[in-house]
Amino acid sequence: MDRRNFLKSGLIGAGAGTLAAGTALANNTIPKEVPEWSQILGAGVDVEPYGLPSPHEAHVRRRNVEWLTASPESSINFTPLQDLSGIITPNGLHFERHHGGVAEVDPNEHRLLIHGLVDKPLVFTLEDIKRFLPVSRFYFVECAANGGMEWRGAQLNGCQFTHGMISCCQYTGVMLSTLLNEVGIKPKGKWILAEGADSAGMNRTIPMEKALDDCMIVYAQNGEALRPAQGYPMRLLVPGFEGNMSVKWIRRLEIGDMPWFAREETSKYTDLLEDGKARMFTWVQDANSIITTPSPEKVMKHKGYNVITGLAWSGRGAIKGVDISLDGGRNWEPAQLEDPVLPKCLTRFYYPWDWQGDGKLIQSRAYDDSGYVQPTFAKQREERGLNSIYHNNSIHTWEVKPNGEVENVQLA
Amino acid sequence: MSNWLKLVVVGLVAAMLSFEASAQQKIGLGTVPTAEEIARWDIDVRPDGYGLPPGSGNAYDGEEIFIDKCSACHGEFGEGAGRWPVLVGGHDTLASEDPVKTIGSYWPYTSTIYDYIYRAMPFGEAQTLTPDETYAIVAYLLYSNDIIDDDSMEINADNLAKIEMPNKDGFIPDDREVVSGERCMRDCKDSVTVASRARILDVTPDQ
């Protein structure tokens, strides 16, 4: 073979190789035609004064489970965790939980009254509240019933439905302790009734110690005013505690010397145990985690290099670590946490793995800086029975099948 | 202690005291409401009866109001319609596989019935009932749950809080484990078995 022929055969060989790869990845080639968006003028400024996502992202939306509740006004929908990156939930995707629909409050007519066992009762307008020194902090808000449909067995086949009653935002407002200092709490004032301006008149009792620690009255979420569905123009934020306590459309705080035992802290949001007794005032959201990819919505498409990712959180403090199991909890390896890792806030984790197209039972297990380790479902059921509804924070299992599909399963 | 160190310590203490003072200092925002303004919004009721307004009602009158304003969702006898809450019955079911949590079987205090009905019911017509109507509906629900046995008994601010609910001792404080489990990393279990699958139920909404 002369030099010319050798080069030629080499090129053919290389070309053949490229062709083979090109056939397999036809969609990854650069298109032959110049696309329209590269030729014609696009929309000018102000066509969309408040920007919206690309129409290609229309599948990224909140969803509900209609059979769960009697009416959409007293119901819940779910954040599409499987479609989100990082730790922040965009405002339009924050899950909704209303007990009497979304109150459409006129901010000019809204008032926050603080009274009861105080030196001097006070009424604040939104403008008054915004005059105080602002504080901005990142927190998750999670419904106590997140995961509540799974107590009796794997039920909903989707990450959005098993874990989407949680969102995480940067909130801006005033520390509740600042407002309480303004009214002056009498020594006997140990509890606060928080009440919303919605048609449910949502009311919950908050312990004074928590109120003075890190509670806030917030008016902004991710840099803009709260959305009506999240309590516009102001809501109480009770970091790390069940979301129901973060009363939306907050209009009144009454200081008292005992809890009120409102409907939502007796009839609801109490955790029935096997012996018929129920735990009450189960405020803290314990450490929890979920793998968001892969998941029933985010199936495996490629053999070889993949990254398992998900979210972890704890109402007791900061996530210290997340472990990943690929064999149903027999063996575990640490995942990487991504900064920032903040207390009472979602934490993003990653775990690169080499998938060879075999069936796997994948799990994540979070632990926090208080020493708490997320329990197995078997352990949680053994301790609480099947009727708890609320506060399911057990380790979740996805089954990855050889064809790449993913199913919500529970282990014995 | 040297003189300069004393000065530093004195300075630090002074700085801490002034910080303490500034933390307690009031900004002075907000307006003092009148007693009448507070009363207009102060609708809550506690288990000790604190907050119950003047007025009264009995179960006999309450039945008529309940059928008119509540039965569309809760049924004429509080048995519930569709997925709306059941308000009556459910006794001795809390430890069963299918607990029925009603006012009679689950709620620990009578005050909560008044508080919730007045602030949130009828659904979509909140804060429209009079205190007399609210007391009457409360009386009807207590009567229907066999908690009071006289349908002419006038329920009011003096006697409502004294009526004991069957499940008043059914609640315990949060005693969940604060530190749970160890972080096993290798050979944590002998066998792994799938016990249930979401696809078999097929109740997931279409996406």
Coordinates of C-alpha atoms in Angstrom, one line a residue:
Chain A
M1 CA 0.0 0.0 0.0
D2 CA 1.5 3.4 -1.0
R3 CA 1.2 6.4 1.2
R4 CA -1.7 7.9 -0.6
N5 CA -3.8 4.7 -0.4
F6 CA -2.9 4.3 3.3
L7 CA -4.2 7.8 4.1
K8 CA -7.3 7.1 2.0
S9 CA -8.2 3.9 3.8
G10 CA -7.5 5.6 7.1
L11 CA -9.9 8.4 6.3
I12 CA -12.5 5.9 5.2
G13 CA -12.1 4.1 8.4
A14 CA -12.4 7.3 10.4
G15 CA -15.4 8.3 8.3
A16 CA -17.0 5.0 8.9
G17 CA -16.6 5.4 12.6
T18 CA -18.1 8.9 12.5
L19 CA -21.0 7.6 10.4
A20 CA -21.7 4.9 12.9
A21 CA -21.8 7.3 15.8
G22 CA -23.7 9.8 13.7
T23 CA -26.4 7.2 13.0
A24 CA -26.8 6.4 16.6
L25 CA -27.0 10.1 17.6
A26 CA -28.8 11.5 14.7
N27 CA -30.5 14.1 16.9
N28 CA -27.2 15.5 18.1
T29 CA -26.0 16.5 14.6
I30 CA -26.0 20.2 13.6
P31 CA -29.1 20.8 11.5
K32 CA -28.6 21.5 7.7
E33 CA -31.1 24.3 7.5
V34 CA -30.6 27.7 9.1
P35 CA -33.4 27.8 11.7
E36 CA -36.0 30.6 11.6
W37 CA -34.9 32.1 14.8
S38 CA -31.4 32.7 13.3
Q39 CA -32.9 34.6 10.4
I40 CA -35.8 36.8 11.4
L41 CA -36.2 39.4 14.1
G42 CA -37.6 38.2 17.4
A43 CA -40.0 40.0 19.8
G44 CA -38.9 43.4 21.0
V45 CA -38.7 44.5 24.5
D46 CA -41.9 45.0 26.4
V47 CA -43.8 42.4 24.3
E48 CA -43.9 40.5 27.6
P49 CA -43.6 43.0 30.4
Y50 CA -43.6 40.2 32.9
G51 CA -41.6 37.3 31.4
L52 CA -42.8 33.8 31.1
P53 CA -41.0 30.5 30.5
S54 CA -40.4 29.1 27.0
P55 CA -43.5 27.4 25.6
H56 CA -41.2 24.3 25.3
E57 CA -41.3 24.2 29.2
A58 CA -45.1 24.1 29.4
H59 CA -44.9 20.6 31.0
V60 CA -43.2 22.2 34.1
R61 CA -46.2 23.1 36.1
R62 CA -47.9 22.4 39.4
R63 CA -50.3 19.4 39.4
N64 CA -52.9 18.2 41.9
V65 CA -54.5 14.9 42.6
E66 CA -58.2 15.5 42.3
W67 CA -59.4 12.5 44.2
L68 CA -57.5 13.7 47.3
T69 CA -59.9 16.4 48.4
A70 CA -63.6 17.4 48.2
S71 CA -63.0 20.8 46.5
P72 CA -60.2 22.7 44.8
E73 CA -60.6 25.6 47.2
S74 CA -59.7 23.4 50.1
S75 CA -56.9 21.4 48.5
I76 CA -53.3 21.1 47.6
N77 CA -51.1 20.9 44.5
F78 CA -47.5 19.8 44.0
T79 CA -44.3 21.5 43.0
P80 CA -42.6 19.7 40.0
L81 CA -39.4 18.9 41.9
Q82 CA -38.2 16.7 39.0
D83 CA -37.9 19.7 36.7
L84 CA -36.1 22.1 39.0
S85 CA -32.4 22.8 39.3
G86 CA -30.5 24.1 42.3
I87 CA -32.5 24.8 45.4
I88 CA -34.8 27.7 44.6
T89 CA -38.5 27.2 43.6
P90 CA -39.7 29.8 41.1
N91 CA -42.7 31.7 42.5
G92 CA -45.1 30.4 40.0
L93 CA -44.3 26.8 40.9
H94 CA -44.5 27.1 44.7
F95 CA -47.0 24.4 45.8
E96 CA -50.4 25.8 46.9
R97 CA -52.3 24.7 49.9
H98 CA -55.5 26.6 50.6
H99 CA -58.3 26.0 53.1
G100 CA -60.8 28.5 51.7
G101 CA -59.3 29.4 48.3
V102 CA -56.9 32.2 47.4
A103 CA -57.8 35.4 49.3
E104 CA -57.5 38.4 46.9
V105 CA -56.4 41.0 49.4
D106 CA -56.2 44.7 48.7
P107 CA -52.9 45.6 50.2
N108 CA -54.1 49.1 51.1
E109 CA -56.9 47.7 53.2
H110 CA -54.8 44.9 54.8
R111 CA -53.8 45.3 58.4
L112 CA -51.8 43.3 60.9
L113 CA -53.2 43.5 64.5
I114 CA -51.0 42.4 67.4
H115 CA -52.9 42.3 70.7
G116 CA -53.6 40.2 73.8
L117 CA -51.1 40.0 76.6
V118 CA -49.1 43.0 75.4
D119 CA -48.1 46.4 76.9
K120 CA -49.5 48.2 73.9
P121 CA -51.6 46.6 71.1
L122 CA -50.6 47.9 67.6
V123 CA -52.0 47.8 64.1
F124 CA -49.5 47.8 61.2
T125 CA -50.1 48.6 57.5
L126 CA -48.0 47.0 54.8
E127 CA -46.2 50.2 54.5
D128 CA -45.4 50.2 58.3
I129 CA -44.1 46.6 58.0
K130 CA -41.8 47.6 55.1
R131 CA -40.3 50.5 57.1
F132 CA -38.7 48.1 59.5
L133 CA -35.1 46.8 58.9
P134 CA -35.6 44.1 56.2
V135 CA -34.2 40.6 56.7
S136 CA -33.8 38.1 53.7
R137 CA -33.4 34.4 54.4
F138 CA -33.7 31.1 52.4
Y139 CA -36.2 28.6 53.9
F140 CA -38.2 25.7 52.7
V141 CA -42.0 25.5 53.4
E142 CA -43.3 22.0 53.5
C143 CA -46.8 20.7 54.1
A144 CA -47.0 18.3 57.0
A145 CA -48.8 15.8 54.7
N146 CA -45.9 15.6 52.2
G147 CA -45.6 11.9 51.4
G148 CA -48.8 11.2 53.3
M149 CA -50.4 9.1 50.6
E150 CA -47.6 6.5 50.9
W151 CA -48.2 5.2 54.4
R152 CA -50.1 2.1 53.3
G153 CA -47.9 1.3 50.4
A154 CA -46.5 2.8 47.2
Q155 CA -49.3 4.7 45.6
L156 CA -48.4 7.7 43.4
N157 CA -46.0 7.1 40.6
G158 CA -44.2 10.4 40.4
C159 CA -41.7 12.4 42.3
Q160 CA -44.0 15.5 42.0
F161 CA -46.8 13.6 43.8
T162 CA -44.7 11.7 46.4
H163 CA -42.6 14.7 47.5
G164 CA -43.9 17.9 45.8
M165 CA -45.6 19.5 48.8
I166 CA -42.4 21.4 49.4
S167 CA -40.9 24.5 48.0
C168 CA -37.9 26.7 48.9
C169 CA -37.5 30.5 48.4
Q170 CA -35.6 33.5 49.6
Y171 CA -38.1 35.4 51.9
T172 CA -37.8 39.0 52.8
G173 CA -39.7 40.7 55.7
V174 CA -39.3 41.7 59.3
M175 CA -38.3 39.5 62.2
L176 CA -41.4 38.7 64.3
S177 CA -39.3 39.4 67.4
T178 CA -38.9 43.0 66.2
L179 CA -42.7 43.4 66.0
L180 CA -43.2 41.7 69.4
N181 CA -40.7 44.1 70.9
E182 CA -42.8 47.0 69.6
V183 CA -45.9 45.8 71.4
G184 CA -44.0 44.5 74.5
I185 CA -44.9 40.9 75.6
K186 CA -46.3 40.5 79.1
P187 CA -44.5 37.9 81.2
K188 CA -47.4 35.4 81.0
G189 CA -47.5 35.6 77.2
K190 CA -46.2 32.2 76.1
W191 CA -48.3 31.5 73.0
I192 CA -49.4 33.3 69.9
L193 CA -52.5 32.8 67.9
A194 CA -51.8 33.5 64.2
E195 CA -54.8 34.2 62.1
G196 CA -55.2 34.7 58.3
A197 CA -57.5 37.0 56.4
D198 CA -58.8 34.3 54.1
S199 CA -62.3 32.8 54.2
A200 CA -60.9 29.9 56.3
G201 CA -59.7 32.4 58.9
M202 CA -56.8 30.0 59.2
N203 CA -55.6 30.0 62.8
R204 CA -52.7 28.2 64.5
T205 CA -51.0 28.5 67.8
I206 CA -47.2 29.3 67.7
P207 CA -45.0 28.8 70.8
M208 CA -43.4 32.1 72.0
E209 CA -39.9 30.6 72.1
K210 CA -40.1 29.8 68.3
A211 CA -41.7 33.2 67.6
L212 CA -38.8 35.0 69.2
D213 CA -36.2 32.7 67.6
D214 CA -36.5 32.8 63.8
C215 CA -40.1 33.6 62.8
M216 CA -40.7 36.3 60.3
I217 CA -43.5 38.4 58.8
V218 CA -42.6 38.3 55.1
Y219 CA -43.9 40.3 52.2
A220 CA -41.4 39.2 49.5
Q221 CA -40.5 35.9 48.0
N222 CA -37.6 35.5 45.6
G223 CA -37.2 39.2 45.2
E224 CA -40.8 40.1 44.4
A225 CA -44.0 40.6 46.3
L226 CA -45.6 37.3 47.6
R227 CA -47.9 35.8 45.1
P228 CA -51.6 35.8 46.2
A229 CA -51.5 32.0 46.5
Q230 CA -48.6 32.3 49.0
G231 CA -50.3 35.0 51.2
Y232 CA -50.0 38.4 49.5
P233 CA -49.5 40.9 50.9
M234 CA -47.9 39.3 54.0
R235 CA -47.6 35.9 55.7
L236 CA -46.1 34.5 58.8
L237 CA -43.1 32.3 58.2
V238 CA -42.2 29.6 60.8
P239 CA -39.0 28.1 59.5
G240 CA -38.6 24.3 59.7
F241 CA -42.1 23.8 61.1
E242 CA -45.1 22.3 59.2
G243 CA -46.2 24.7 56.5
N244 CA -49.7 25.1 57.9
M245 CA -48.2 27.2 60.7
S246 CA -46.8 29.7 58.2
V247 CA -50.2 31.4 58.1
K248 CA -50.9 33.2 54.8
W249 CA -52.6 36.6 54.5
I250 CA -51.7 37.1 58.1
R251 CA -54.0 39.7 59.7
R252 CA -53.8 39.1 63.5
L253 CA -51.5 37.9 66.2
E254 CA -53.0 37.4 69.7
I255 CA -50.6 36.8 72.6
G256 CA -52.0 34.4 75.2
D257 CA -51.0 32.2 78.2
M258 CA -52.2 28.9 76.7
P259 CA -52.6 27.3 73.3
W260 CA -55.9 27.8 71.4
F261 CA -56.3 24.2 70.2
A262 CA -57.7 25.4 66.9
R263 CA -59.3 23.0 64.4
E264 CA -56.0 22.7 62.4
E265 CA -54.1 21.7 65.5
T266 CA -56.6 19.1 66.9
S267 CA -58.9 17.7 64.2
K268 CA -56.2 18.1 61.6
Y269 CA -52.4 18.2 61.7
T270 CA -52.3 15.7 64.6
D271 CA -50.7 12.3 64.0
L272 CA -52.9 9.3 64.9
L273 CA -50.9 6.3 66.3
E274 CA -51.7 2.6 66.3
D275 CA -53.2 2.6 69.8
G276 CA -55.7 5.3 68.9
K277 CA -53.8 8.1 70.7
A278 CA -52.7 11.0 68.6
R279 CA -49.6 13.2 68.8
M280 CA -50.3 16.9 68.8
F281 CA -48.1 19.9 68.2
T282 CA -45.8 17.9 66.0
W283 CA -44.4 21.0 64.6
V284 CA -40.9 20.1 63.2
Q285 CA -40.4 18.7 59.7
D286 CA -37.8 16.0 60.3
A287 CA -34.9 15.3 57.9
N288 CA -36.0 14.1 54.6
S289 CA -34.7 13.6 51.0
I290 CA -35.8 12.6 47.6
I291 CA -34.0 11.6 44.4
T292 CA -35.5 13.8 41.7
T293 CA -33.5 12.3 38.7
P294 CA -34.0 9.5 37.9
S295 CA -37.6 9.3 39.0
P296 CA -40.8 8.1 37.3
E297 CA -40.9 11.4 35.4
K298 CA -37.2 11.4 34.6
V299 CA -36.4 8.0 33.2
M300 CA -32.9 6.7 32.4
K301 CA -32.0 7.4 28.7
H302 CA -28.3 6.6 28.6
K303 CA -26.1 3.8 29.6
G304 CA -22.8 4.9 31.1
Y305 CA -22.2 8.2 32.8
N306 CA -25.2 9.5 34.7
V307 CA -25.7 11.8 37.7
I308 CA -28.3 11.0 40.3
T309 CA -29.5 14.2 41.8
G310 CA -32.0 15.3 44.4
L311 CA -32.9 17.4 47.4
A312 CA -32.5 17.0 51.1
W313 CA -33.8 19.2 54.0
S314 CA -34.4 19.2 57.8
G315 CA -36.6 21.4 60.0
R316 CA -34.1 20.9 62.8
G317 CA -31.1 22.5 61.1
A318 CA -28.7 22.1 58.3
I319 CA -28.2 18.9 56.2
K320 CA -24.9 17.4 57.1
G321 CA -24.8 14.7 54.5
V322 CA -26.8 12.5 52.1
D323 CA -26.0 8.8 51.3
I324 CA -27.1 7.0 48.2
S325 CA -27.9 3.3 47.9
L326 CA -28.2 1.5 44.5
D327 CA -29.2 -1.9 46.1
G328 CA -32.3 -1.1 48.2
G329 CA -30.5 0.1 51.3
R330 CA -28.0 -2.7 51.7
N331 CA -24.9 -0.6 51.0
W332 CA -24.5 3.2 51.0
E333 CA -22.1 5.8 49.6
P334 CA -22.0 9.5 50.3
A335 CA -23.3 11.9 47.7
Q336 CA -21.8 15.4 47.1
L337 CA -23.6 18.3 48.6
E338 CA -23.7 21.6 46.6
D339 CA -23.3 24.9 48.3
P340 CA -25.0 26.7 49.8
V341 CA -26.0 24.3 52.5
L342 CA -28.3 26.3 54.8
P343 CA -30.4 25.4 57.8
K344 CA -34.1 24.8 57.2
C345 CA -33.5 25.1 53.5
L346 CA -33.4 22.7 50.6
T347 CA -29.9 21.2 49.9
R348 CA -29.0 19.9 46.4
F349 CA -27.0 16.6 46.2
Y350 CA -25.3 14.8 43.3
Y351 CA -24.0 11.3 42.9
P352 CA -22.3 10.3 39.6
W353 CA -22.8 6.7 38.6
D354 CA -22.0 4.4 35.7
W355 CA -25.3 2.7 34.7
Q356 CA -25.0 -0.5 32.7
G357 CA -28.7 -1.0 32.0
D358 CA -29.4 -3.3 34.9
G359 CA -32.3 -3.1 37.4
K360 CA -31.5 -1.1 40.6
L361 CA -33.4 0.0 43.7
I362 CA -32.1 3.5 44.4
Q363 CA -32.5 5.4 47.6
S364 CA -31.3 8.6 49.3
R365 CA -30.8 9.0 53.1
A366 CA -30.3 12.4 54.7
Y367 CA -28.8 13.2 58.1
D368 CA -28.7 16.6 59.7
D369 CA -26.4 18.5 62.1
S370 CA -28.6 17.5 65.1
G371 CA -27.5 13.9 64.6
Y372 CA -30.9 12.8 63.2
V373 CA -30.7 10.1 60.4
Q374 CA -33.7 9.7 58.0
P375 CA -35.4 6.4 59.0
T376 CA -36.6 3.5 56.8
F377 CA -40.3 3.1 56.1
A378 CA -40.3 -0.2 58.0
K379 CA -39.0 1.6 61.1
Q380 CA -41.4 4.5 60.8
R381 CA -44.4 2.2 60.3
E382 CA -43.3 0.1 63.3
E383 CA -43.3 3.2 65.5
R384 CA -46.4 5.0 64.1
G385 CA -48.7 2.5 62.5
L386 CA -50.5 3.3 59.2
N387 CA -52.9 6.1 60.2
S388 CA -50.5 8.9 60.9
I389 CA -51.1 10.8 57.5
Y390 CA -48.7 13.5 58.5
H391 CA -44.9 13.6 58.9
N392 CA -43.8 10.8 56.7
N393 CA -40.1 11.4 56.2
S394 CA -38.9 7.9 55.5
I395 CA -36.3 6.8 53.0
H396 CA -37.9 6.6 49.5
T397 CA -37.2 3.9 46.9
W398 CA -37.3 4.2 43.1
E399 CA -36.9 1.0 41.0
V400 CA -34.8 1.6 37.9
K401 CA -35.8 -1.1 35.4
P402 CA -33.4 -2.4 32.6
N403 CA -35.4 -0.5 30.0
G404 CA -34.8 2.7 31.9
E405 CA -38.2 3.2 33.3
V406 CA -38.5 4.2 36.9
E407 CA -41.3 3.1 39.4
N408 CA -42.2 4.1 42.9
V409 CA -41.9 1.0 45.0
Q410 CA -41.7 0.2 48.7
L411 CA -39.6 -2.4 50.3
A412 CA -40.6 -4.9 53.0
Chain B
M1 CA -5.0 43.4 85.6
S2 CA -3.2 46.2 83.8
N3 CA -4.9 49.6 83.4
W4 CA -5.2 49.3 79.7
L5 CA -6.8 45.8 80.0
K6 CA -9.3 47.2 82.5
L7 CA -10.2 49.9 80.0
V8 CA -10.7 47.3 77.3
V9 CA -13.0 45.2 79.6
V10 CA -14.9 48.3 80.8
G11 CA -15.3 49.4 77.1
L12 CA -16.5 45.9 76.1
V13 CA -19.1 45.7 78.9
A14 CA -20.3 49.2 78.0
A15 CA -20.5 48.2 74.3
M16 CA -22.5 45.1 75.2
L17 CA -24.9 47.1 77.5
S18 CA -25.5 49.6 74.8
F19 CA -26.2 46.8 72.3
E20 CA -28.6 45.3 74.8
A21 CA -30.3 48.6 75.1
S22 CA -30.6 49.2 71.4
A23 CA -32.0 45.6 70.9
Q24 CA -34.8 46.5 73.3
Q25 CA -35.4 50.0 71.9
K26 CA -38.7 50.4 70.2
I27 CA -38.8 51.8 66.6
G28 CA -42.2 53.4 67.2
L29 CA -44.0 52.2 64.1
G30 CA -47.7 51.1 64.0
T31 CA -50.9 52.6 65.4
V32 CA -52.7 51.9 68.7
P33 CA -56.1 50.4 67.9
T34 CA -59.2 51.2 69.8
A35 CA -60.8 48.5 72.0
E36 CA -63.8 48.5 69.6
E37 CA -61.4 47.8 66.6
I38 CA -59.8 44.9 68.4
A39 CA -63.2 43.5 69.4
R40 CA -64.3 43.5 65.7
W41 CA -61.5 41.1 64.8
D42 CA -61.1 39.2 68.0
I43 CA -63.2 36.1 67.0
D44 CA -61.2 33.3 68.5
V45 CA -62.4 31.0 71.3
R46 CA -60.2 28.9 73.6
P47 CA -60.8 25.6 75.6
D48 CA -61.2 27.6 78.8
G49 CA -64.1 29.5 77.2
Y50 CA -62.1 32.7 76.8
G51 CA -63.5 34.5 73.7
L52 CA -67.0 33.0 73.7
P53 CA -69.5 35.8 72.9
P54 CA -72.9 36.5 74.6
G55 CA -75.8 34.5 73.1
S56 CA -77.1 31.0 73.2
G57 CA -78.7 28.2 71.1
N58 CA -80.1 24.7 71.5
A59 CA -80.0 21.5 69.4
Y60 CA -83.7 21.7 68.4
D61 CA -83.2 25.0 66.7
G62 CA -79.7 24.0 65.5
E63 CA -81.1 21.1 63.5
E64 CA -83.1 23.4 61.3
I65 CA -80.1 25.8 60.7
F66 CA -77.8 22.8 60.1
I67 CA -80.1 21.3 57.5
D68 CA -80.4 24.7 55.8
K69 CA -76.8 25.8 55.9
C70 CA -74.6 22.7 56.4
S71 CA -76.3 19.5 55.2
A72 CA -75.4 20.0 51.5
C73 CA -71.8 19.0 52.4
H74 CA -72.1 17.3 55.8
G75 CA -75.5 15.4 55.3
E76 CA -78.6 16.0 57.4
F77 CA -77.2 14.0 60.3
G78 CA -73.6 15.0 60.0
E79 CA -72.8 11.8 58.2
G80 CA -71.0 13.6 55.4
A81 CA -71.6 13.8 51.6
G82 CA -69.1 12.8 49.0
R83 CA -65.6 13.6 50.3
W84 CA -66.7 16.3 52.7
P85 CA -66.0 15.7 56.4
V86 CA -68.1 13.4 58.5
L87 CA -69.0 15.2 61.7
V88 CA -70.9 12.5 63.7
G89 CA -70.1 9.0 64.8
G90 CA -66.8 7.1 64.5
H91 CA -66.7 6.2 68.2
D92 CA -64.2 3.5 69.1
T93 CA -62.6 3.5 65.6
L94 CA -59.4 5.5 66.3
A95 CA -57.3 2.3 66.9
S96 CA -58.9 0.5 64.0
E97 CA -57.6 0.1 60.4
D98 CA -60.2 2.6 59.3
P99 CA -60.4 5.4 61.8
V100 CA -63.3 7.8 61.5
K101 CA -62.2 11.1 63.0
T102 CA -65.4 13.1 63.8
I103 CA -66.2 15.9 66.2
G104 CA -67.6 13.2 68.5
S105 CA -64.8 10.6 68.2
Y106 CA -61.7 12.8 67.9
W107 CA -62.0 16.5 68.8
P108 CA -60.7 17.2 72.3
Y109 CA -62.5 20.5 73.1
T110 CA -66.0 21.9 72.5
S111 CA -64.5 25.4 72.0
T112 CA -62.9 24.3 68.8
I113 CA -66.3 23.6 67.3
Y114 CA -67.5 27.1 68.0
D115 CA -64.3 28.7 66.9
Y116 CA -64.1 26.9 63.6
I117 CA -67.8 27.1 62.6
Y118 CA -67.9 30.9 63.3
R119 CA -64.6 31.7 61.5
A120 CA -64.8 29.3 58.5
M121 CA -68.3 28.0 58.0
P122 CA -70.5 27.8 56.0
F123 CA -67.8 27.1 53.4
G124 CA -67.6 30.2 51.3
E125 CA -69.8 32.2 53.6
A126 CA -67.5 32.7 56.6
Q127 CA -68.3 34.9 59.5
T128 CA -72.0 35.3 58.5
L129 CA -73.6 33.3 61.3
T130 CA -74.8 35.1 64.4
P131 CA -73.5 33.9 67.8
D132 CA -77.0 32.4 68.5
E133 CA -76.9 30.4 65.2
T134 CA -73.4 29.3 66.0
Y135 CA -74.3 28.1 69.5
A136 CA -77.4 26.3 68.1
I137 CA -75.3 24.4 65.5
V138 CA -72.7 23.5 68.1
A139 CA -75.6 22.2 70.3
Y140 CA -76.9 20.2 67.4
L141 CA -73.5 18.6 66.7
L142 CA -73.0 17.8 70.4
Y143 CA -76.5 16.3 70.6
S144 CA -76.0 14.3 67.4
N145 CA -72.8 12.9 68.9
D146 CA -74.6 11.9 72.1
I147 CA -72.4 14.4 74.1
I148 CA -75.5 16.2 75.4
D149 CA -78.8 14.4 75.7
D150 CA -81.3 17.3 75.9
D151 CA -82.1 19.0 72.7
S152 CA -83.6 22.0 74.5
M153 CA -80.5 22.6 76.6
E154 CA -79.3 26.2 75.9
I155 CA -75.6 26.3 75.1
N156 CA -73.8 29.5 75.9
A157 CA -70.6 31.1 77.1
D158 CA -71.1 29.8 80.7
N159 CA -71.6 26.1 80.0
L160 CA -69.9 25.3 76.6
A161 CA -66.4 25.0 77.9
K162 CA -67.5 22.8 80.8
I163 CA -68.8 20.1 78.5
E164 CA -66.2 17.4 78.2
M165 CA -65.5 15.7 74.9
P166 CA -65.1 11.9 74.8
N167 CA -61.5 12.1 73.3
K168 CA -60.2 14.8 75.5
D169 CA -57.4 12.5 76.8
G170 CA -56.7 11.2 73.3
F171 CA -53.7 13.4 72.6
I172 CA -50.1 13.3 73.7
P173 CA -47.3 15.8 73.2
D174 CA -44.8 15.4 70.3
D175 CA -42.5 12.5 71.4
R176 CA -41.0 11.7 68.1
E177 CA -37.3 10.6 68.4
V178 CA -35.0 13.5 68.3
V179 CA -32.0 11.4 67.3
S180 CA -32.9 8.4 65.2
G181 CA -30.9 5.5 63.8
E182 CA -27.4 5.1 62.9
R183 CA -25.7 5.7 59.6
C184 CA -25.0 2.1 58.5
M185 CA -22.9 2.1 55.3
R186 CA -22.1 -1.6 54.5
D187 CA -24.2 -4.8 54.6
C188 CA -27.1 -3.1 56.3
K189 CA -29.7 -5.8 55.6
D190 CA -29.8 -9.4 54.7
S191 CA -32.4 -9.3 52.0
V192 CA -34.3 -6.7 49.9
T193 CA -37.9 -7.4 48.8
V194 CA -40.3 -5.1 47.0
A195 CA -43.5 -5.1 48.9
S196 CA -45.7 -2.7 46.9
R197 CA -45.7 -0.9 43.6
A198 CA -47.4 2.3 42.6
R199 CA -48.2 1.1 39.0
I200 CA -50.4 -1.7 40.3
L201 CA -52.8 0.8 41.9
D202 CA -52.8 3.0 38.8
V203 CA -54.2 6.1 40.6
T204 CA -51.5 8.6 39.5
P205 CA -53.0 11.5 37.5
D206 CA -52.1 11.8 33.8
Q207 CA -49.2 14.2 33.2

